[in-house]
Amino acid sequence: GLGPIDVVCSPDGTLCYVACIDSIAVPGTPCVVAIDVATLSPIVPGFPVFLPTIDTPLQIAITPANTFVYVACPIDNNGDGRGEVAFFNVATLAPGLVLGLGAGAVPVDVFTNRASTVLYACDAGNVLVLVGSIAAQAFVTTVVTIGPGPAFGSVARGCIDATDEFAYVTDPAAATAIQFNAVTNVTRRAFPARKPTRQPAML
C-alpha cells in the first residue's frame, strides 16, 4: 500500500489494518493492508484488499465483533458526484460498497455500534449522519434534528457509547459535540466547546 492514511486495530489486538490511498500492485486503487502486531510484518496472502472504488479514503473502522472493516472514502475520483463507503469481510476478505449514499455525499468518518449491527457515516457533504444496516450493507436513514435544537454546520467525526444508547458526532463549524439517540436517531443535545478560564498568576 502507498500513502497510509488511517489505521485501526482488530478487537483482539493482534492485527492492524491500514487504509492506503494507493497500491503498488494496482495503481490508482485504494487498498487496506494488514500488519501483524507481534512481528510488525505485513500479512500475506490475501492482502492488500483492494477497495472497489477509486475514491480517496480517509478513515477506517472495524466492528467490535471483528466481522467487517469499513473505509470512508470522501473524495470523489470517479465523477459520480459523491464519495463511497467501502468494506470487506474479515473472514473472507471479500470487498464491497455500502449502498444508499445520496448525491453529494462526502463520508469523512465511519463508526459502528457495539453490537456490530448498525453502521454510521458522518456525511460532511449533506451535513448529516447516515445510519446503515450492517446485515444489509446499506444506509437506510439519517439522524434528524428536532425543534430549535442544534443544526449541523459540518459533520467530522463520531463514536457511540458502551451501551449503544447514545452516539456523538462533532460539529467543528459550531464548535460543538452533538449527542443523538441511537435508537430513534433524533438529536438530543449539544455540548458547546468553551475556552478554559485563565486563572490569575499566583504571587
mmCIF file of C-alpha atoms in Angstrom:
data_model
loop_
_atom_site.group_PDB
_atom_site.id
_atom_site.type_symbol
_atom_site.label_atom_id
_atom_site.label_comp_id
_atom_site.label_asym_id
_atom_site.label_seq_id
_atom_site.Cartn_x
_atom_site.Cartn_y
_atom_site.Cartn_z
ATOM 1 C CA GLY A 1 0.000 0.000 0.000
ATOM 2 C CA LEU A 2 1.039 3.597 -0.652
ATOM 3 C CA GLY A 3 0.016 6.711 1.240
ATOM 4 C CA PRO A 4 -1.199 5.205 4.530
ATOM 5 C CA ILE A 5 -3.963 7.493 5.760
ATOM 6 C CA ASP A 6 -5.538 5.825 8.820
ATOM 7 C CA VAL A 7 -5.178 2.700 10.972
ATOM 8 C CA VAL A 8 -7.397 0.577 13.202
ATOM 9 C CA CYS A 9 -6.591 -2.431 15.399
ATOM 10 C CA SER A 10 -8.554 -5.675 15.455
ATOM 11 C CA PRO A 11 -10.611 -6.208 18.636
ATOM 12 C CA ASP A 12 -8.190 -8.867 19.879
ATOM 13 C CA GLY A 13 -5.197 -6.583 19.302
ATOM 14 C CA THR A 14 -3.327 -8.967 17.013
ATOM 15 C CA LEU A 15 -3.653 -7.092 13.721
ATOM 16 C CA CYS A 16 -3.567 -3.525 12.492
ATOM 17 C CA TYR A 17 -5.481 -2.614 9.351
ATOM 18 C CA VAL A 18 -4.104 0.341 7.397
ATOM 19 C CA ALA A 19 -6.141 2.272 4.821
ATOM 20 C CA CYS A 20 -3.923 3.391 1.928
ATOM 21 C CA ILE A 21 -4.788 5.870 -0.789
ATOM 22 C CA ASP A 22 -2.993 3.843 -3.482
ATOM 23 C CA SER A 23 -1.469 0.438 -4.117
ATOM 24 C CA ILE A 24 1.666 -0.800 -5.819
ATOM 25 C CA ALA A 25 0.045 -3.826 -7.448
ATOM 26 C CA VAL A 26 -2.972 -1.934 -8.831
ATOM 27 C CA PRO A 27 -2.006 1.748 -9.227
ATOM 28 C CA GLY A 28 -4.816 4.196 -8.587
ATOM 29 C CA THR A 29 -6.788 1.768 -6.425
ATOM 30 C CA PRO A 30 -7.140 2.347 -2.668
ATOM 31 C CA CYS A 31 -6.430 -0.667 -0.508
ATOM 32 C CA VAL A 32 -6.212 -1.961 3.039
ATOM 33 C CA VAL A 33 -3.116 -3.767 4.283
ATOM 34 C CA ALA A 34 -2.856 -5.825 7.465
ATOM 35 C CA ILE A 35 0.091 -5.836 9.846
ATOM 36 C CA ASP A 36 0.880 -8.497 12.451
ATOM 37 C CA VAL A 37 1.272 -6.570 15.720
ATOM 38 C CA ALA A 38 3.659 -9.155 17.198
ATOM 39 C CA THR A 39 6.113 -9.108 14.294
ATOM 40 C CA LEU A 40 5.253 -5.729 12.710
ATOM 41 C CA SER A 41 5.231 -7.561 9.375
ATOM 42 C CA PRO A 42 2.603 -7.290 6.604
ATOM 43 C CA ILE A 43 0.148 -10.180 6.394
ATOM 44 C CA VAL A 44 0.044 -12.262 3.202
ATOM 45 C CA PRO A 45 -1.637 -13.888 1.340
ATOM 46 C CA GLY A 46 -4.954 -12.127 0.837
ATOM 47 C CA PHE A 47 -3.646 -8.631 1.458
ATOM 48 C CA PRO A 48 -3.779 -5.964 0.383
ATOM 49 C CA VAL A 49 -7.532 -5.935 -0.016
ATOM 50 C CA PHE A 50 -8.322 -3.692 -2.981
ATOM 51 C CA LEU A 51 -11.341 -1.479 -2.412
ATOM 52 C CA PRO A 52 -13.958 -1.463 -5.199
ATOM 53 C CA THR A 53 -13.641 2.298 -5.720
ATOM 54 C CA ILE A 54 -11.074 4.839 -6.811
ATOM 55 C CA ASP A 55 -12.423 7.443 -4.378
ATOM 56 C CA THR A 56 -9.760 8.526 -1.883
ATOM 57 C CA PRO A 57 -10.049 7.013 1.619
ATOM 58 C CA LEU A 58 -9.809 8.982 4.846
ATOM 59 C CA GLN A 59 -10.957 6.966 7.884
ATOM 60 C CA ILE A 60 -11.146 3.257 8.724
ATOM 61 C CA ALA A 61 -13.168 1.350 11.340
ATOM 62 C CA ILE A 62 -13.791 -2.251 12.390
ATOM 63 C CA THR A 63 -16.839 -3.813 14.006
ATOM 64 C CA PRO A 64 -16.338 -4.862 17.637
ATOM 65 C CA ALA A 65 -17.410 -8.362 16.576
ATOM 66 C CA ASN A 66 -14.424 -8.445 14.181
ATOM 67 C CA THR A 67 -16.655 -9.160 11.196
ATOM 68 C CA PHE A 68 -16.246 -6.174 8.855
ATOM 69 C CA VAL A 69 -13.763 -3.399 8.171
ATOM 70 C CA TYR A 70 -15.175 -0.133 6.788
ATOM 71 C CA VAL A 71 -13.366 2.669 4.970
ATOM 72 C CA ALA A 72 -14.822 6.148 4.455
ATOM 73 C CA CYS A 73 -13.730 7.470 1.045
ATOM 74 C CA PRO A 74 -14.892 11.097 0.795
ATOM 75 C CA ILE A 75 -13.028 12.381 -2.250
ATOM 76 C CA ASP A 76 -14.918 11.682 -5.480
ATOM 77 C CA ASN A 77 -12.496 10.499 -8.169
ATOM 78 C CA ASN A 78 -14.861 8.582 -10.439
ATOM 79 C CA GLY A 79 -17.117 11.542 -11.284
ATOM 80 C CA ASP A 80 -20.374 10.186 -9.855
ATOM 81 C CA GLY A 81 -20.791 13.220 -7.589
ATOM 82 C CA ARG A 82 -20.277 11.502 -4.242
ATOM 83 C CA GLY A 83 -17.772 9.628 -2.144
ATOM 84 C CA GLU A 84 -18.123 5.999 -1.094
ATOM 85 C CA VAL A 85 -18.025 3.805 1.991
ATOM 86 C CA ALA A 86 -16.186 0.587 1.171
ATOM 87 C CA PHE A 87 -15.926 -2.528 3.313
ATOM 88 C CA PHE A 88 -14.547 -6.038 3.393
ATOM 89 C CA ASN A 89 -15.455 -9.215 5.251
ATOM 90 C CA VAL A 90 -12.725 -10.043 7.780
ATOM 91 C CA ALA A 91 -13.218 -13.807 7.376
ATOM 92 C CA THR A 92 -13.374 -13.974 3.578
ATOM 93 C CA LEU A 93 -11.682 -10.657 2.619
ATOM 94 C CA ALA A 94 -14.496 -10.145 0.105
ATOM 95 C CA PRO A 95 -14.871 -6.381 -0.566
ATOM 96 C CA GLY A 96 -17.942 -4.336 -1.364
ATOM 97 C CA LEU A 97 -19.556 -0.903 -1.238
ATOM 98 C CA VAL A 98 -22.209 0.163 1.258
ATOM 99 C CA LEU A 99 -25.359 1.088 -0.658
ATOM 100 C CA GLY A 100 -27.677 4.034 -0.158
ATOM 101 C CA LEU A 101 -25.323 7.016 -0.325
ATOM 102 C CA GLY A 102 -27.088 10.079 -1.667
ATOM 103 C CA ALA A 103 -25.894 12.596 -4.231
ATOM 104 C CA GLY A 104 -23.188 14.878 -2.904
ATOM 105 C CA ALA A 105 -22.280 12.537 -0.050
ATOM 106 C CA VAL A 106 -18.874 13.205 1.498
ATOM 107 C CA PRO A 107 -18.386 10.410 4.063
ATOM 108 C CA VAL A 108 -15.493 11.705 6.165
ATOM 109 C CA ASP A 109 -15.818 9.212 9.035
ATOM 110 C CA VAL A 110 -17.409 5.846 9.745
ATOM 111 C CA PHE A 111 -18.148 4.002 13.001
ATOM 112 C CA THR A 112 -20.351 1.155 14.264
ATOM 113 C CA ASN A 113 -22.341 0.358 17.364
ATOM 114 C CA ARG A 114 -21.012 -2.070 19.994
ATOM 115 C CA ALA A 115 -23.434 -4.773 18.896
ATOM 116 C CA SER A 116 -21.927 -4.674 15.386
ATOM 117 C CA THR A 117 -25.376 -4.287 13.818
ATOM 118 C CA VAL A 118 -25.526 -0.590 12.905
ATOM 119 C CA LEU A 119 -23.153 1.443 10.753
ATOM 120 C CA TYR A 120 -22.845 5.236 10.921
ATOM 121 C CA ALA A 121 -21.187 7.617 8.483
ATOM 122 C CA CYS A 122 -20.553 11.320 9.001
ATOM 123 C CA ASP A 123 -21.603 12.917 5.711
ATOM 124 C CA ALA A 124 -19.986 16.351 5.546
ATOM 125 C CA GLY A 125 -21.434 16.954 2.085
ATOM 126 C CA ASN A 126 -25.100 16.729 3.050
ATOM 127 C CA VAL A 127 -24.392 17.739 6.657
ATOM 128 C CA LEU A 128 -25.973 14.748 8.368
ATOM 129 C CA VAL A 129 -25.229 11.360 9.875
ATOM 130 C CA LEU A 130 -26.118 8.334 7.771
ATOM 131 C CA VAL A 131 -27.423 5.260 9.584
ATOM 132 C CA GLY A 132 -26.992 1.867 7.981
ATOM 133 C CA SER A 133 -27.724 -1.806 8.469
ATOM 134 C CA ILE A 134 -24.601 -3.952 8.660
ATOM 135 C CA ALA A 135 -26.635 -7.037 7.706
ATOM 136 C CA ALA A 136 -27.824 -5.330 4.514
ATOM 137 C CA GLN A 137 -24.640 -3.262 3.976
ATOM 138 C CA ALA A 138 -26.848 -0.299 3.144
ATOM 139 C CA PHE A 139 -27.661 3.098 4.624
ATOM 140 C CA VAL A 140 -31.334 3.236 5.471
ATOM 141 C CA THR A 141 -31.987 6.513 7.311
ATOM 142 C CA THR A 142 -30.374 9.648 8.733
ATOM 143 C CA VAL A 143 -30.070 11.408 12.070
ATOM 144 C CA VAL A 144 -32.522 14.289 12.297
ATOM 145 C CA THR A 145 -32.642 17.408 14.465
ATOM 146 C CA ILE A 146 -35.707 18.428 16.445
ATOM 147 C CA GLY A 147 -37.389 21.788 17.147
ATOM 148 C CA PRO A 148 -34.964 24.633 17.706
ATOM 149 C CA GLY A 149 -32.238 22.139 18.567
ATOM 150 C CA PRO A 150 -28.744 22.139 17.129
ATOM 151 C CA ALA A 151 -28.231 22.019 13.389
ATOM 152 C CA PHE A 152 -25.113 20.546 11.905
ATOM 153 C CA GLY A 153 -22.771 23.116 10.410
ATOM 154 C CA SER A 154 -20.441 20.320 9.418
ATOM 155 C CA VAL A 155 -20.001 16.708 10.453
ATOM 156 C CA ALA A 156 -16.496 15.421 11.046
ATOM 157 C CA ARG A 157 -16.069 12.508 13.475
ATOM 158 C CA GLY A 158 -18.295 10.226 15.501
ATOM 159 C CA CYS A 159 -18.482 7.490 18.141
ATOM 160 C CA ILE A 160 -21.020 5.581 20.257
ATOM 161 C CA ASP A 161 -21.139 4.819 23.978
ATOM 162 C CA ALA A 162 -20.605 1.374 25.513
ATOM 163 C CA THR A 163 -24.347 0.784 25.979
ATOM 164 C CA ASP A 164 -25.351 1.551 22.367
ATOM 165 C CA GLU A 165 -27.746 4.131 23.817
ATOM 166 C CA PHE A 166 -26.257 7.386 22.565
ATOM 167 C CA ALA A 167 -23.918 8.337 19.751
ATOM 168 C CA TYR A 168 -21.885 11.508 19.402
ATOM 169 C CA VAL A 169 -20.631 13.493 16.422
ATOM 170 C CA THR A 170 -18.523 16.610 16.171
ATOM 171 C CA ASP A 171 -19.677 19.810 14.540
ATOM 172 C CA PRO A 172 -16.470 21.828 14.035
ATOM 173 C CA ALA A 173 -18.248 24.778 12.435
ATOM 174 C CA ALA A 174 -20.286 25.338 15.601
ATOM 175 C CA ALA A 175 -17.535 24.106 17.951
ATOM 176 C CA THR A 176 -19.867 21.509 19.490
ATOM 177 C CA ALA A 177 -20.200 17.802 20.103
ATOM 178 C CA ILE A 178 -23.738 16.607 19.400
ATOM 179 C CA GLN A 179 -25.452 13.686 21.120
ATOM 180 C CA PHE A 180 -28.191 11.690 19.434
ATOM 181 C CA ASN A 181 -30.332 8.760 20.494
ATOM 182 C CA ALA A 182 -29.019 5.613 18.794
ATOM 183 C CA VAL A 183 -32.489 4.032 18.832
ATOM 184 C CA THR A 184 -34.597 6.898 17.489
ATOM 185 C CA ASN A 185 -31.775 8.675 15.574
ATOM 186 C CA VAL A 186 -33.003 12.002 16.926
ATOM 187 C CA THR A 187 -30.646 14.737 18.099
ATOM 188 C CA ARG A 188 -30.838 15.174 21.879
ATOM 189 C CA ARG A 189 -28.385 17.860 22.907
ATOM 190 C CA ALA A 190 -25.204 19.691 22.024
ATOM 191 C CA PHE A 191 -22.144 20.353 24.114
ATOM 192 C CA PRO A 192 -20.608 23.718 23.209
ATOM 193 C CA ALA A 193 -16.841 23.957 23.345
ATOM 194 C CA ARG A 194 -15.631 26.643 25.703
ATOM 195 C CA LYS A 195 -12.248 28.185 26.152
ATOM 196 C CA PRO A 196 -10.730 27.346 29.539
ATOM 197 C CA THR A 197 -10.897 30.127 32.091
ATOM 198 C CA ARG A 198 -7.496 31.599 32.644
ATOM 199 C CA GLN A 199 -6.503 31.585 36.275
ATOM 200 C CA PRO A 200 -4.653 34.577 37.718
ATOM 201 C CA ALA A 201 -0.983 34.005 38.416
ATOM 202 C CA MET A 202 -0.095 33.289 41.996
ATOM 203 C CA LEU A 203 2.227 35.887 43.531
#
